[in-house]
Amino acid sequence: MPCNCCEIIDGAFGEKEAKSQLKDYRRKGPAKQTRLILEAIRSLHLENAELLDIGGGIGAIHHELLEDGASTATHVDASSAYLKEAKNEAARLGHTNRVKFIHADFTDVEANLPRVDVVTLDRVVCCYPDFHRLLGAAARHSQRALAMTYPREAWYFRMAWPLMNFLQRIRKDPFRVFLHPVPEMDALLRREGFKRVAVRRLFVWEMVLYQRAVD
Ligand SMILES: C[S@@+](CC[C@H](N)C(=O)[O-])C[C@H]1O[C@@H](n2cnc3c(N)ncnc32)[C@H](O)[C@@H]1O
């Protein structure tokens, strides 16, 4: 069901951007930071894993993992334009029957979704104001692993971030970007029973892989 978050995000991640991203994906494959998530998940050597991709955009993660390692995927996304392109690509790849698409703010629908093996959030937490709510719910849905990317907490982003949001305000665009504190996100995931097993960095993005800690 469309929510306020969906309305804001539909404006920010619209048809033009979605089509252009799918075109790029078909031409060049997954983006660099997405490749880091894929490598991290593949390093776990899971078989027939159930995947939950939150804010999956045009669906690169499940398009790739349904070819090796994953049996099914649920893609929850607040952008209807991205979901439409993800569905088109899933159909082209013959994955339609293995992916469930849900147009929603994940935090609004999570109570009705089952736990899965792997949860991914690629460049999603920085679009959402309340990382406690989003990541806490994401973590509770993962039985084995959670991988995500977010902007690095580098000094140049700390300086640029307020400027980006200032420009959004001037444009009268309600969409905002969030540079959440990495140690606090890490602490939250540890409290939910995960341990961080990999960190990889690009200039803009940091990728982290968490696994459920076993006693
Ligand atoms: C920057 S895009 C990233 C898309 C894709 N993961 C990628 O890396 O190309 C952010 C995505 O997160 C989705 N999103 C943000 N907050 C969300 C939420 N609370 N629930 C579901 N989707 C969300 C947006 O709709 C959008 O598709």
XYZ file of C-alpha atoms and ligand atoms in Angstrom:
242
model
C 0.000 0.000 0.000
C 1.498 3.359 -0.950
C 2.704 5.307 2.084
C 4.205 8.736 2.666
C 7.714 7.288 2.288
C 6.662 5.744 -1.034
C 5.279 9.054 -2.293
C 8.520 10.857 -1.450
C 10.660 8.070 -2.881
C 8.537 7.692 -6.012
C 9.423 11.307 -6.725
C 13.123 10.762 -6.092
C 13.482 7.425 -7.914
C 11.252 7.849 -10.930
C 10.775 6.273 -14.335
C 13.631 8.021 -16.133
C 16.211 7.026 -13.525
C 14.881 3.453 -13.331
C 15.011 2.944 -17.104
C 18.500 4.394 -17.296
C 19.732 2.136 -14.463
C 18.296 -0.951 -16.111
C 19.967 0.035 -19.383
C 23.312 0.412 -17.567
C 22.820 -2.928 -15.824
C 22.090 -4.721 -19.095
C 25.151 -3.140 -20.714
C 27.697 -3.320 -17.899
C 26.318 -5.671 -15.238
C 25.949 -4.737 -11.547
C 27.420 -1.485 -10.228
C 30.703 -1.681 -8.305
C 29.168 -1.486 -4.828
C 26.524 -4.056 -5.791
C 29.311 -6.376 -6.947
C 30.815 -6.144 -3.465
C 27.533 -7.356 -1.964
C 27.329 -10.177 -4.504
C 30.898 -11.289 -3.793
C 30.238 -11.183 -0.051
C 27.077 -13.285 -0.294
C 28.729 -15.743 -2.684
C 31.646 -16.136 -0.259
C 29.166 -17.815 2.134
C 28.589 -20.658 -0.383
C 24.881 -20.829 0.395
C 22.649 -23.161 -1.561
C 18.971 -22.575 -2.270
C 19.005 -19.493 -0.057
C 15.906 -17.372 0.399
C 16.692 -13.726 -0.189
C 15.026 -10.522 0.961
C 16.216 -7.498 -0.990
C 15.034 -4.279 0.639
C 15.067 -1.287 -1.717
C 16.496 -3.456 -4.462
C 15.924 -0.848 -7.174
C 16.025 -2.468 -10.608
C 16.713 -5.783 -8.843
C 20.364 -6.418 -9.764
C 21.009 -8.452 -6.602
C 18.236 -10.972 -7.134
C 18.737 -11.082 -10.919
C 22.292 -12.230 -10.187
C 21.804 -14.435 -7.109
C 18.861 -16.339 -8.551
C 21.356 -17.627 -11.130
C 23.544 -19.096 -8.361
C 22.957 -19.583 -4.648
C 19.416 -18.281 -4.183
C 16.175 -20.157 -4.756
C 13.655 -17.359 -4.170
C 13.657 -13.627 -3.550
C 11.355 -11.027 -2.074
C 11.939 -7.506 -3.342
C 10.327 -4.770 -1.249
C 10.674 -1.316 -2.711
C 9.166 2.090 -2.103
C 9.671 3.108 -5.751
C 7.020 1.861 -8.183
C 9.166 2.862 -11.175
C 12.118 0.772 -9.986
C 9.858 -2.174 -9.207
C 8.384 -2.028 -12.708
C 11.840 -2.267 -14.314
C 12.893 -5.000 -11.856
C 9.797 -7.025 -12.823
C 10.493 -6.568 -16.545
C 14.044 -7.807 -16.118
C 12.969 -10.718 -13.914
C 10.523 -11.758 -16.641
C 13.230 -11.504 -19.313
C 15.487 -13.726 -17.190
C 12.733 -16.263 -16.529
C 12.666 -15.498 -12.779
C 9.075 -14.269 -12.468
C 7.857 -17.245 -10.483
C 10.745 -17.019 -8.017
C 10.489 -13.332 -7.074
C 7.793 -11.690 -5.001
C 7.561 -7.935 -5.591
C 6.071 -5.667 -2.942
C 5.553 -1.932 -3.352
C 5.875 -0.557 0.173
C 8.002 1.024 2.821
C 9.589 -2.139 4.273
C 8.987 -0.958 7.829
C 5.225 -0.816 7.140
C 4.953 -4.376 5.834
C 7.762 -6.243 7.596
C 5.445 -7.766 10.204
C 3.769 -9.783 7.435
C 6.977 -11.040 5.875
C 8.727 -14.294 6.813
C 12.341 -14.667 7.940
C 14.767 -15.584 5.187
C 18.422 -16.633 4.910
C 19.899 -13.437 3.539
C 18.814 -9.794 3.688
C 20.384 -7.116 1.491
C 20.145 -3.312 1.524
C 22.234 -1.788 -1.250
C 22.371 2.036 -0.898
C 19.074 2.043 1.010
C 19.786 3.024 4.605
C 20.967 6.460 3.402
C 17.491 7.128 1.943
C 15.685 6.439 5.203
C 15.601 8.762 8.225
C 15.234 6.158 10.998
C 18.023 3.607 10.627
C 17.093 1.956 13.963
C 13.682 1.080 12.596
C 14.834 -0.008 9.157
C 17.931 -1.978 10.154
C 16.350 -3.472 13.266
C 13.495 -4.882 11.172
C 15.897 -5.992 8.419
C 18.084 -7.829 10.953
C 15.114 -9.605 12.541
C 14.210 -10.992 9.089
C 17.586 -12.611 8.525
C 18.402 -16.081 9.814
C 21.941 -16.153 8.451
C 23.415 -13.058 6.821
C 22.837 -9.387 6.130
C 24.839 -7.338 3.624
C 24.488 -3.649 2.972
C 26.183 -0.635 1.472
C 26.047 2.934 2.738
C 28.074 6.102 2.153
C 31.420 6.140 3.931
C 31.639 8.330 6.983
C 34.532 10.271 5.415
C 35.126 13.940 6.167
C 34.282 14.937 2.584
C 30.807 13.417 2.925
C 30.234 14.978 6.315
C 30.820 18.305 4.568
C 28.873 17.531 1.382
C 25.805 15.945 2.993
C 24.212 19.087 4.493
C 24.781 20.845 1.177
C 22.966 18.099 -0.725
C 19.981 18.372 1.591
C 20.077 22.161 1.409
C 19.847 21.934 -2.407
C 16.915 19.519 -2.046
C 15.156 22.048 0.186
C 15.708 24.831 -2.337
C 14.279 22.604 -5.075
C 11.280 21.993 -2.759
C 11.958 18.277 -3.059
C 11.038 16.476 0.204
C 13.546 13.658 -0.402
C 16.574 13.794 1.943
C 19.764 11.774 2.184
C 21.119 10.523 5.527
C 24.678 9.860 6.639
C 23.991 7.534 9.555
C 26.740 6.864 12.135
C 28.460 3.599 11.237
C 29.388 2.613 14.842
C 25.723 2.964 15.864
C 24.514 0.844 12.942
C 27.169 -1.730 13.846
C 26.110 -1.717 17.520
C 22.470 -2.216 16.534
C 23.297 -5.236 14.364
C 25.459 -6.743 17.118
C 22.578 -6.366 19.572
C 20.398 -8.225 17.053
C 22.852 -11.142 17.218
C 25.109 -10.498 14.228
C 28.869 -10.209 13.871
C 30.601 -8.256 11.135
C 32.625 -10.618 8.955
C 33.677 -8.403 6.039
C 34.112 -4.730 5.215
C 35.052 -3.397 1.766
C 35.425 0.223 0.753
C 35.109 2.189 -2.453
C 35.540 5.961 -2.693
C 31.868 6.647 -1.931
C 30.437 3.370 -0.629
C 31.264 0.982 2.181
C 29.997 -2.599 2.073
C 29.574 -4.688 5.204
C 28.652 -8.340 5.572
C 27.167 -9.597 8.850
C 26.522 -13.184 9.862
C 24.433 -14.452 12.742
C 26.784 -15.235 15.578
C 26.646 -18.837 16.797
C 27.503 -19.563 20.442
C 19.541 4.701 -4.077
S 18.270 3.569 -4.470
C 19.204 2.049 -4.527
C 18.562 1.021 -5.404
C 19.390 -0.272 -5.536
N 19.495 -0.968 -4.283
C 20.749 0.068 -6.073
O 21.723 0.056 -5.312
O 20.831 0.371 -7.273
C 17.381 3.403 -2.935
C 16.255 2.398 -3.052
O 15.772 2.137 -1.739
C 14.362 2.140 -1.766
N 13.933 2.418 -0.384
C 14.372 3.396 0.446
N 13.786 3.300 1.657
C 12.972 2.216 1.583
C 12.088 1.585 2.506
N 11.932 2.062 3.750
N 11.402 0.503 2.103
C 11.541 0.025 0.842
N 12.362 0.585 -0.081
C 13.066 1.660 0.286
C 14.021 3.173 -2.834
O 12.731 2.999 -3.324
C 15.081 2.875 -3.877
O 14.690 1.849 -4.728
